[in-house]
CSV table of C-alpha atoms in Angstrom, one decimal:
chain,number,residue,atom,x,y,z
A,4,UNK,CA,17.5,6.6,27.2
A,5,UNK,CA,16.1,9.8,28.6
A,6,UNK,CA,18.9,9.8,31.1
A,7,UNK,CA,21.4,10.8,28.5
A,8,UNK,CA,19.5,14.1,27.9
A,9,UNK,CA,18.5,17.4,30.2
A,10,UNK,CA,14.9,16.9,29.8
A,11,UNK,CA,12.7,14.3,28.3
A,12,UNK,CA,11.1,14.9,24.7
A,13,UNK,CA,8.1,16.9,25.2
A,14,UNK,CA,5.6,14.6,23.3
A,15,UNK,CA,2.6,15.8,24.6
A,16,UNK,CA,2.7,19.6,23.6
A,17,UNK,CA,6.1,19.7,21.8
A,18,UNK,CA,6.9,20.4,18.1
A,19,UNK,CA,9.5,19.6,15.6
A,20,UNK,CA,11.9,22.1,15.1
A,21,UNK,CA,15.2,22.5,12.7
A,22,UNK,CA,17.2,21.1,15.1
A,23,UNK,CA,15.6,17.9,14.9
A,24,UNK,CA,17.1,17.5,11.8
A,25,UNK,CA,20.5,18.9,12.5
A,26,UNK,CA,22.5,15.9,13.2
A,27,UNK,CA,23.1,17.2,16.9
A,28,UNK,CA,21.9,16.0,20.5
A,29,UNK,CA,18.2,17.2,19.7
A,30,UNK,CA,18.1,14.8,16.7
A,31,UNK,CA,19.8,11.9,18.8
A,32,UNK,CA,16.9,12.4,21.4
A,33,UNK,CA,14.2,12.3,18.7
A,34,UNK,CA,15.5,9.1,17.4
A,35,UNK,CA,16.3,7.3,20.7
A,36,UNK,CA,13.0,8.6,22.4
A,37,UNK,CA,10.7,8.3,19.5
A,38,UNK,CA,11.9,6.0,16.6
A,39,UNK,CA,14.0,3.7,18.4
A,40,UNK,CA,11.6,3.5,21.4
A,41,UNK,CA,8.7,2.4,19.0
A,42,UNK,CA,10.6,0.5,16.3
A,43,UNK,CA,12.8,-1.3,18.8
A,44,UNK,CA,14.6,-4.3,17.5
A,45,UNK,CA,18.2,-5.6,17.7
A,46,UNK,CA,19.3,-4.4,14.4
A,47,UNK,CA,18.0,-0.6,14.8
A,48,UNK,CA,19.5,-0.8,18.2
A,49,UNK,CA,22.9,-1.2,16.9
A,50,UNK,CA,22.7,2.6,16.0
A,51,UNK,CA,24.6,2.0,12.6
A,52,UNK,CA,23.7,4.0,9.5
A,53,UNK,CA,22.9,0.6,7.8
A,54,UNK,CA,21.3,-2.8,8.8
A,55,UNK,CA,23.3,-5.8,8.2
A,56,UNK,CA,21.4,-9.1,8.0
A,57,UNK,CA,21.4,-12.6,6.5
A,58,UNK,CA,18.7,-13.5,3.8
A,59,UNK,CA,17.6,-17.0,3.1
A,60,UNK,CA,18.4,-18.7,-0.5
A,61,UNK,CA,16.7,-17.2,-3.4
A,62,UNK,CA,16.0,-14.4,-5.4
A,63,UNK,CA,15.6,-10.8,-3.5
A,64,UNK,CA,12.9,-8.6,-4.1
A,65,UNK,CA,13.1,-4.9,-3.5
A,66,UNK,CA,10.6,-1.8,-3.7
A,67,UNK,CA,10.6,1.5,-2.4
A,68,UNK,CA,7.5,3.8,-1.9
A,69,UNK,CA,6.9,7.4,-1.1
A,70,UNK,CA,3.9,8.6,1.0
A,71,UNK,CA,2.2,12.1,1.1
A,72,UNK,CA,-1.1,11.5,1.9
A,73,UNK,CA,-3.5,14.3,3.0
A,74,UNK,CA,-5.0,14.2,5.7
A,75,UNK,CA,-2.4,12.4,7.5
A,76,UNK,CA,-5.1,10.6,9.9
A,77,UNK,CA,-8.1,8.9,8.1
A,78,UNK,CA,-10.7,6.5,8.8
A,79,UNK,CA,-9.2,2.8,8.6
A,80,UNK,CA,-5.4,4.0,9.1
A,81,UNK,CA,-2.8,6.7,8.9
A,82,UNK,CA,0.0,7.8,6.8
A,83,UNK,CA,2.2,5.4,9.2
A,84,UNK,CA,0.4,2.3,8.6
A,85,UNK,CA,-0.1,3.1,4.9
A,86,UNK,CA,3.4,3.8,4.6
A,87,UNK,CA,4.3,0.0,6.1
A,88,UNK,CA,1.5,-1.7,4.2
A,89,UNK,CA,2.0,-0.1,0.9
A,90,UNK,CA,5.6,-1.3,0.6
A,91,UNK,CA,4.8,-4.7,2.1
A,92,UNK,CA,2.4,-5.1,-0.8
A,93,UNK,CA,4.8,-4.2,-3.5
A,94,UNK,CA,7.2,-6.5,-2.3
A,95,UNK,CA,4.7,-9.3,-2.1
A,96,UNK,CA,3.1,-8.7,-5.5
A,97,UNK,CA,6.3,-10.7,-6.5
A,98,UNK,CA,5.3,-13.7,-4.4
A,99,UNK,CA,7.9,-12.6,-2.2
A,100,UNK,CA,8.2,-13.4,1.4
A,101,UNK,CA,8.9,-9.5,3.0
A,102,UNK,CA,11.6,-9.5,5.5
A,103,UNK,CA,12.8,-5.9,6.4
A,104,UNK,CA,11.8,-2.5,6.1
A,105,UNK,CA,13.6,0.9,5.9
A,106,UNK,CA,12.0,4.4,6.8
A,107,UNK,CA,12.8,8.0,5.8
A,108,UNK,CA,11.0,10.9,7.2
A,109,UNK,CA,10.7,14.4,5.7
A,110,UNK,CA,9.4,16.4,8.8
A,111,UNK,CA,8.1,20.1,8.5
A,112,UNK,CA,9.0,22.3,11.4
A,113,UNK,CA,6.1,22.9,13.8
A,114,UNK,CA,4.7,19.3,13.5
A,115,UNK,CA,3.1,18.6,16.9
A,116,UNK,CA,5.2,16.1,18.4
A,117,UNK,CA,2.2,14.3,19.6
A,118,UNK,CA,1.2,13.7,16.2
A,119,UNK,CA,4.5,12.3,15.0
A,120,UNK,CA,4.3,9.7,18.0
A,121,UNK,CA,0.6,8.7,16.7
A,122,UNK,CA,2.2,8.1,13.4
A,123,UNK,CA,5.3,6.4,14.7
A,124,UNK,CA,3.3,3.8,17.0
A,125,UNK,CA,0.7,3.1,14.0
A,126,UNK,CA,3.6,2.2,12.0
A,127,UNK,CA,5.3,0.2,14.5
A,128,UNK,CA,2.2,-1.7,15.2
A,129,UNK,CA,1.7,-2.6,11.5
A,130,UNK,CA,5.4,-3.5,11.1
A,131,UNK,CA,4.9,-6.0,14.4
A,132,UNK,CA,1.8,-7.2,12.8
A,133,UNK,CA,3.3,-8.2,9.5
A,134,UNK,CA,6.4,-9.5,11.1
A,135,UNK,CA,8.6,-7.3,9.3
A,136,UNK,CA,10.7,-5.0,11.6
A,137,UNK,CA,11.9,-1.5,10.5
A,138,UNK,CA,15.8,-1.9,10.5
A,139,UNK,CA,16.9,1.5,9.7
A,140,UNK,CA,16.0,4.9,8.5
A,141,UNK,CA,16.6,8.5,8.2
A,142,UNK,CA,15.1,11.8,9.5
A,143,UNK,CA,15.2,15.4,7.7
A,144,UNK,CA,13.3,18.6,8.8
A,145,UNK,CA,12.3,21.2,6.6
A,146,UNK,CA,11.3,24.7,7.0
A,147,UNK,CA,7.6,25.7,8.2
A,148,UNK,CA,5.8,25.8,5.1
A,149,UNK,CA,8.1,23.8,2.7
A,150,UNK,CA,6.5,20.5,3.7
A,151,UNK,CA,2.9,19.3,4.8
A,152,UNK,CA,3.6,17.6,8.1
A,153,UNK,CA,5.4,14.5,7.3
A,154,UNK,CA,6.5,12.4,4.3
A,155,UNK,CA,7.4,9.0,4.6
A,156,UNK,CA,9.3,6.9,2.4
A,157,UNK,CA,9.8,3.3,3.1
A,158,UNK,CA,11.6,0.7,1.2
A,159,UNK,CA,11.2,-3.2,1.8
A,160,UNK,CA,13.0,-6.1,0.9
A,161,UNK,CA,11.9,-10.0,0.7
A,162,UNK,CA,12.6,-13.6,-0.9
A,163,UNK,CA,10.9,-15.0,-3.7
A,164,UNK,CA,10.6,-18.9,-2.8
A,165,UNK,CA,11.9,-21.1,-5.7
A,166,UNK,CA,9.7,-22.3,-8.2
A,167,UNK,CA,7.8,-18.8,-8.2
A,168,UNK,CA,8.0,-16.7,-11.4
A,169,UNK,CA,5.1,-13.9,-10.9
A,170,UNK,CA,5.8,-10.8,-13.3
A,171,UNK,CA,3.4,-8.0,-15.1
A,172,UNK,CA,4.6,-9.7,-18.3
A,173,UNK,CA,3.4,-13.2,-17.7
A,174,UNK,CA,-0.4,-12.7,-18.7
A,175,UNK,CA,-1.5,-14.9,-21.6
A,176,UNK,CA,-4.6,-15.3,-23.5
A,177,UNK,CA,-6.9,-17.5,-21.9
A,178,UNK,CA,-5.9,-16.9,-18.5
A,179,UNK,CA,-8.3,-15.7,-15.6
A,180,UNK,CA,-8.5,-12.3,-14.0
A,181,UNK,CA,-9.4,-12.4,-10.1
A,182,UNK,CA,-9.9,-9.6,-7.6
A,183,UNK,CA,-9.5,-10.2,-3.9
A,184,UNK,CA,-12.5,-8.0,-2.8
A,185,UNK,CA,-14.5,-4.7,-3.2
A,186,UNK,CA,-13.1,-2.0,-5.0
A,187,UNK,CA,-12.6,1.8,-4.1
A,188,UNK,CA,-13.0,1.9,-0.6
A,189,UNK,CA,-9.5,3.7,0.2
A,190,UNK,CA,-9.7,6.4,-2.3
A,191,UNK,CA,-13.3,7.3,-1.1
A,192,UNK,CA,-12.4,7.1,2.5
A,193,UNK,CA,-9.7,9.9,2.1
A,194,UNK,CA,-12.1,12.1,-0.3
A,195,UNK,CA,-15.0,11.7,2.3
A,196,UNK,CA,-12.6,12.6,5.1
A,197,UNK,CA,-11.2,15.8,3.1
A,198,UNK,CA,-14.7,17.0,2.2
A,199,UNK,CA,-16.4,16.1,5.5
A,200,UNK,CA,-18.9,14.1,3.8
A,201,UNK,CA,-21.4,11.9,6.0
A,202,UNK,CA,-23.0,8.6,5.1
A,203,UNK,CA,-25.2,6.4,7.1
A,204,UNK,CA,-22.7,3.9,6.8
A,205,UNK,CA,-19.0,4.8,7.5
A,206,UNK,CA,-16.5,4.4,4.8
A,207,UNK,CA,-13.4,3.0,5.8
A,208,UNK,CA,-9.8,2.6,4.1
A,209,UNK,CA,-9.0,-1.0,3.2
A,210,UNK,CA,-5.3,-0.3,4.2
A,211,UNK,CA,-3.7,-3.7,4.8
A,212,UNK,CA,-0.9,-6.0,4.5
A,213,UNK,CA,-1.4,-8.4,1.9
A,214,UNK,CA,1.7,-10.6,1.8
A,215,UNK,CA,-0.2,-13.5,4.1
A,216,UNK,CA,-3.0,-13.6,1.3
A,217,UNK,CA,-0.1,-14.0,-1.4
A,218,UNK,CA,1.5,-16.7,0.6
A,219,UNK,CA,-1.8,-18.7,0.5
A,220,UNK,CA,-2.0,-18.1,-3.0
A,221,UNK,CA,1.7,-19.3,-3.5
A,222,UNK,CA,1.1,-22.2,-1.2
A,223,UNK,CA,-2.2,-23.3,-3.3
A,224,UNK,CA,-0.6,-23.3,-6.8
A,225,UNK,CA,2.6,-21.6,-7.1
A,226,UNK,CA,3.1,-22.4,-10.8
A,227,UNK,CA,-0.3,-21.4,-12.1
A,228,UNK,CA,0.4,-17.7,-10.7
A,229,UNK,CA,1.2,-15.3,-13.6
A,230,UNK,CA,1.0,-11.8,-12.6
A,231,UNK,CA,-0.2,-10.1,-9.0
A,232,UNK,CA,-0.6,-6.4,-8.9
A,233,UNK,CA,-2.2,-4.1,-6.0
A,234,UNK,CA,-4.5,-1.4,-7.6
A,235,UNK,CA,-3.5,1.5,-5.6
A,236,UNK,CA,-3.3,4.8,-7.5
A,237,UNK,CA,-5.6,4.7,-10.5
A,238,UNK,CA,-7.3,1.9,-9.4
A,239,UNK,CA,-8.5,-1.4,-10.7
A,240,UNK,CA,-8.5,0.2,-14.3
A,241,UNK,CA,-5.0,1.6,-14.2
A,242,UNK,CA,-3.8,-2.1,-12.7
A,243,UNK,CA,-5.5,-4.0,-15.6
A,244,UNK,CA,-4.2,-1.4,-18.1
A,245,UNK,CA,-0.6,-1.7,-17.0
A,246,UNK,CA,-0.6,-5.5,-17.2
A,247,UNK,CA,-2.1,-5.5,-20.3
A,248,UNK,CA,0.9,-3.4,-21.9
A,249,UNK,CA,3.5,-5.2,-20.0
A,250,UNK,CA,2.1,-8.5,-21.3
A,251,UNK,CA,0.8,-7.2,-24.9
A,252,UNK,CA,-2.5,-8.7,-24.5
A,253,UNK,CA,-5.9,-7.5,-24.1
A,254,UNK,CA,-8.4,-8.2,-21.2
A,255,UNK,CA,-12.3,-8.5,-21.1
A,256,UNK,CA,-13.6,-7.9,-17.3
A,257,UNK,CA,-17.5,-8.3,-16.4
A,258,UNK,CA,-19.1,-5.5,-14.5
A,259,UNK,CA,-21.4,-7.5,-12.7
A,260,UNK,CA,-18.6,-9.3,-11.2
A,261,UNK,CA,-16.9,-6.5,-9.6
A,262,UNK,CA,-17.9,-5.6,-6.2
A,263,UNK,CA,-18.1,-2.0,-5.3
A,264,UNK,CA,-20.0,-1.3,-1.8
A,265,UNK,CA,-23.3,0.6,-1.7
A,266,UNK,CA,-21.5,3.3,0.2
A,267,UNK,CA,-18.8,3.7,-1.9
A,268,UNK,CA,-21.0,3.8,-5.2
A,269,UNK,CA,-22.9,6.5,-3.6
A,270,UNK,CA,-20.0,8.7,-2.6
A,271,UNK,CA,-18.8,8.1,-6.2
A,272,UNK,CA,-22.0,9.4,-7.8
A,273,UNK,CA,-21.7,12.4,-5.5
A,274,UNK,CA,-17.9,13.3,-6.2
A,275,UNK,CA,-18.1,12.6,-10.1
A,276,UNK,CA,-15.9,9.5,-9.8
A,277,UNK,CA,-15.5,6.0,-11.5
A,278,UNK,CA,-15.1,3.6,-8.8
A,279,UNK,CA,-12.7,1.6,-11.4
A,280,UNK,CA,-10.1,4.4,-11.2
A,281,UNK,CA,-10.4,4.8,-7.5
A,282,UNK,CA,-7.3,3.7,-5.2
A,283,UNK,CA,-7.3,0.4,-3.1
A,284,UNK,CA,-4.7,-0.4,-0.7
A,285,UNK,CA,-5.7,-3.7,0.8
A,286,UNK,CA,-6.7,-5.5,-2.8
A,287,UNK,CA,-4.9,-7.4,-5.1
A,288,UNK,CA,-5.2,-8.3,-8.7
A,289,UNK,CA,-4.3,-12.1,-9.5
A,290,UNK,CA,-3.8,-13.3,-13.1
A,291,UNK,CA,-3.7,-16.9,-13.2
A,292,UNK,CA,-4.3,-20.1,-15.5
A,293,UNK,CA,-7.7,-20.8,-16.2
A,294,UNK,CA,-7.6,-24.3,-14.9
A,295,UNK,CA,-6.5,-23.1,-11.4
A,296,UNK,CA,-8.9,-20.2,-11.3
A,297,UNK,CA,-11.3,-22.0,-8.9
A,298,UNK,CA,-8.6,-23.4,-6.8
A,299,UNK,CA,-7.0,-19.7,-6.0
A,300,UNK,CA,-10.6,-18.3,-5.8
A,301,UNK,CA,-11.3,-20.7,-2.8
A,302,UNK,CA,-8.0,-19.6,-1.3
A,303,UNK,CA,-8.5,-16.3,-1.5
A,304,UNK,CA,-11.9,-16.7,0.2
A,305,UNK,CA,-10.4,-18.6,3.0
A,306,UNK,CA,-8.5,-15.7,3.8
A,307,UNK,CA,-10.1,-12.5,5.8
A,308,UNK,CA,-8.7,-10.1,3.3
A,309,UNK,CA,-10.1,-12.1,0.4
A,310,UNK,CA,-13.8,-13.0,1.4
A,311,UNK,CA,-15.3,-11.3,-1.3
A,312,UNK,CA,-12.8,-12.2,-4.2
A,313,UNK,CA,-14.2,-13.0,-7.4
A,314,UNK,CA,-13.3,-13.9,-10.7
A,315,UNK,CA,-13.9,-10.9,-13.3
A,316,UNK,CA,-12.7,-11.6,-16.5
A,317,UNK,CA,-10.0,-13.1,-18.6
A,318,UNK,CA,-7.1,-12.2,-20.8
A,319,UNK,CA,-7.6,-12.2,-24.7
A,320,UNK,CA,-5.7,-12.0,-27.7
A,321,UNK,CA,-5.4,-7.9,-28.6
A,322,UNK,CA,-2.6,-6.5,-30.4
A,323,UNK,CA,-3.9,-3.2,-29.2
A,324,UNK,CA,-3.7,-4.0,-25.4
A,325,UNK,CA,-7.2,-2.7,-24.7
A,326,UNK,CA,-9.1,-3.7,-21.6
A,327,UNK,CA,-12.9,-4.0,-22.1
A,328,UNK,CA,-15.7,-4.2,-19.8
A,329,UNK,CA,-18.9,-5.9,-20.6
A,330,UNK,CA,-21.6,-3.7,-18.9
A,331,UNK,CA,-24.9,-4.3,-17.0
A,332,UNK,CA,-26.7,-3.6,-20.2
A,333,UNK,CA,-24.6,-6.3,-22.2
A,334,UNK,CA,-22.8,-4.0,-23.9
A,335,UNK,CA,-19.0,-3.2,-24.2
A,336,UNK,CA,-16.9,-0.3,-23.4
A,337,UNK,CA,-13.1,0.5,-23.2
A,338,UNK,CA,-11.7,1.1,-19.9
A,339,UNK,CA,-8.9,3.2,-20.6
A,340,UNK,CA,-6.1,4.8,-18.9
A,341,UNK,CA,-6.9,7.6,-16.4
A,342,UNK,CA,-6.6,11.2,-17.8
A,343,UNK,CA,-5.5,13.7,-15.5
A,344,UNK,CA,-5.5,13.4,-11.6
A,345,UNK,CA,-8.8,12.2,-10.0
A,346,UNK,CA,-7.5,12.1,-6.5
A,347,UNK,CA,-4.2,13.8,-5.8
A,348,UNK,CA,-2.3,12.5,-2.8
A,349,UNK,CA,-4.2,9.5,-2.2
A,350,UNK,CA,-1.3,7.4,-0.9
């Protein structure tokens, strides 16, 4: 659409300025030559302030997520792909098939347009790979020094298949607890990038869209799935404490069954972190009927994002709602809620 404007948007050496959020021609050009160019789809191309679409029969699931990660680019991803994956995963944890995304951008004056385009291209690629187009959005610009490059809010909608009833309040004593893979990869990748830590093996974020893995679980044993949760901020420990609280139960997990990569474990020791509390962006916790646990574990392991899945524990009756862990030494310790902020701006 560059023929509508006197000069093309300078995506190589230009910067975001306040006019790009003013509602005038500069903002229209930014939308046309950057956002619509890369997010291109029939609904977005209509240039409406909303997207109108038909949905299949069933219950709608909706989730919204703000992304303020620092740095904007990190090993294994960036704020753009993370904004897509994070919201898709929240929708998918209900068992829903994600359908569409909306995206809101808060841009800081002075942000290089080359960086913004890189982020938008990454978002577009992640959305295309997931089959969930970005169909509407918004852009605002704040003065220099009043933002941190770019913040992104994404909202996703999806449809829950009939017969699926997955919720954080459905865990019951005797249910099995599964995790889809190693923990702590994302949070350690971010911290290592911030602190310029070097390891013999590179640590890469696990950021990924999990709806395909969830669809396989739903296809395998829909009535046996009770809770799904992606252990993002606060890590596995927080996710389990949230579910225990919602369901008014306790949990016991086995330290020996929880996979932590050697390089992640080493980085946590250097940084003084407990991997149980470190964020993940491509893993899920599944609580299911015990008699379906092995079948669901096999389904996880057949999927590329669940190859290292494991059954790590079980739900127990506990009026206090404690999460306990059997340690490598045979004792037990309480895995409590985190105190304070270990890893700020991790997603």
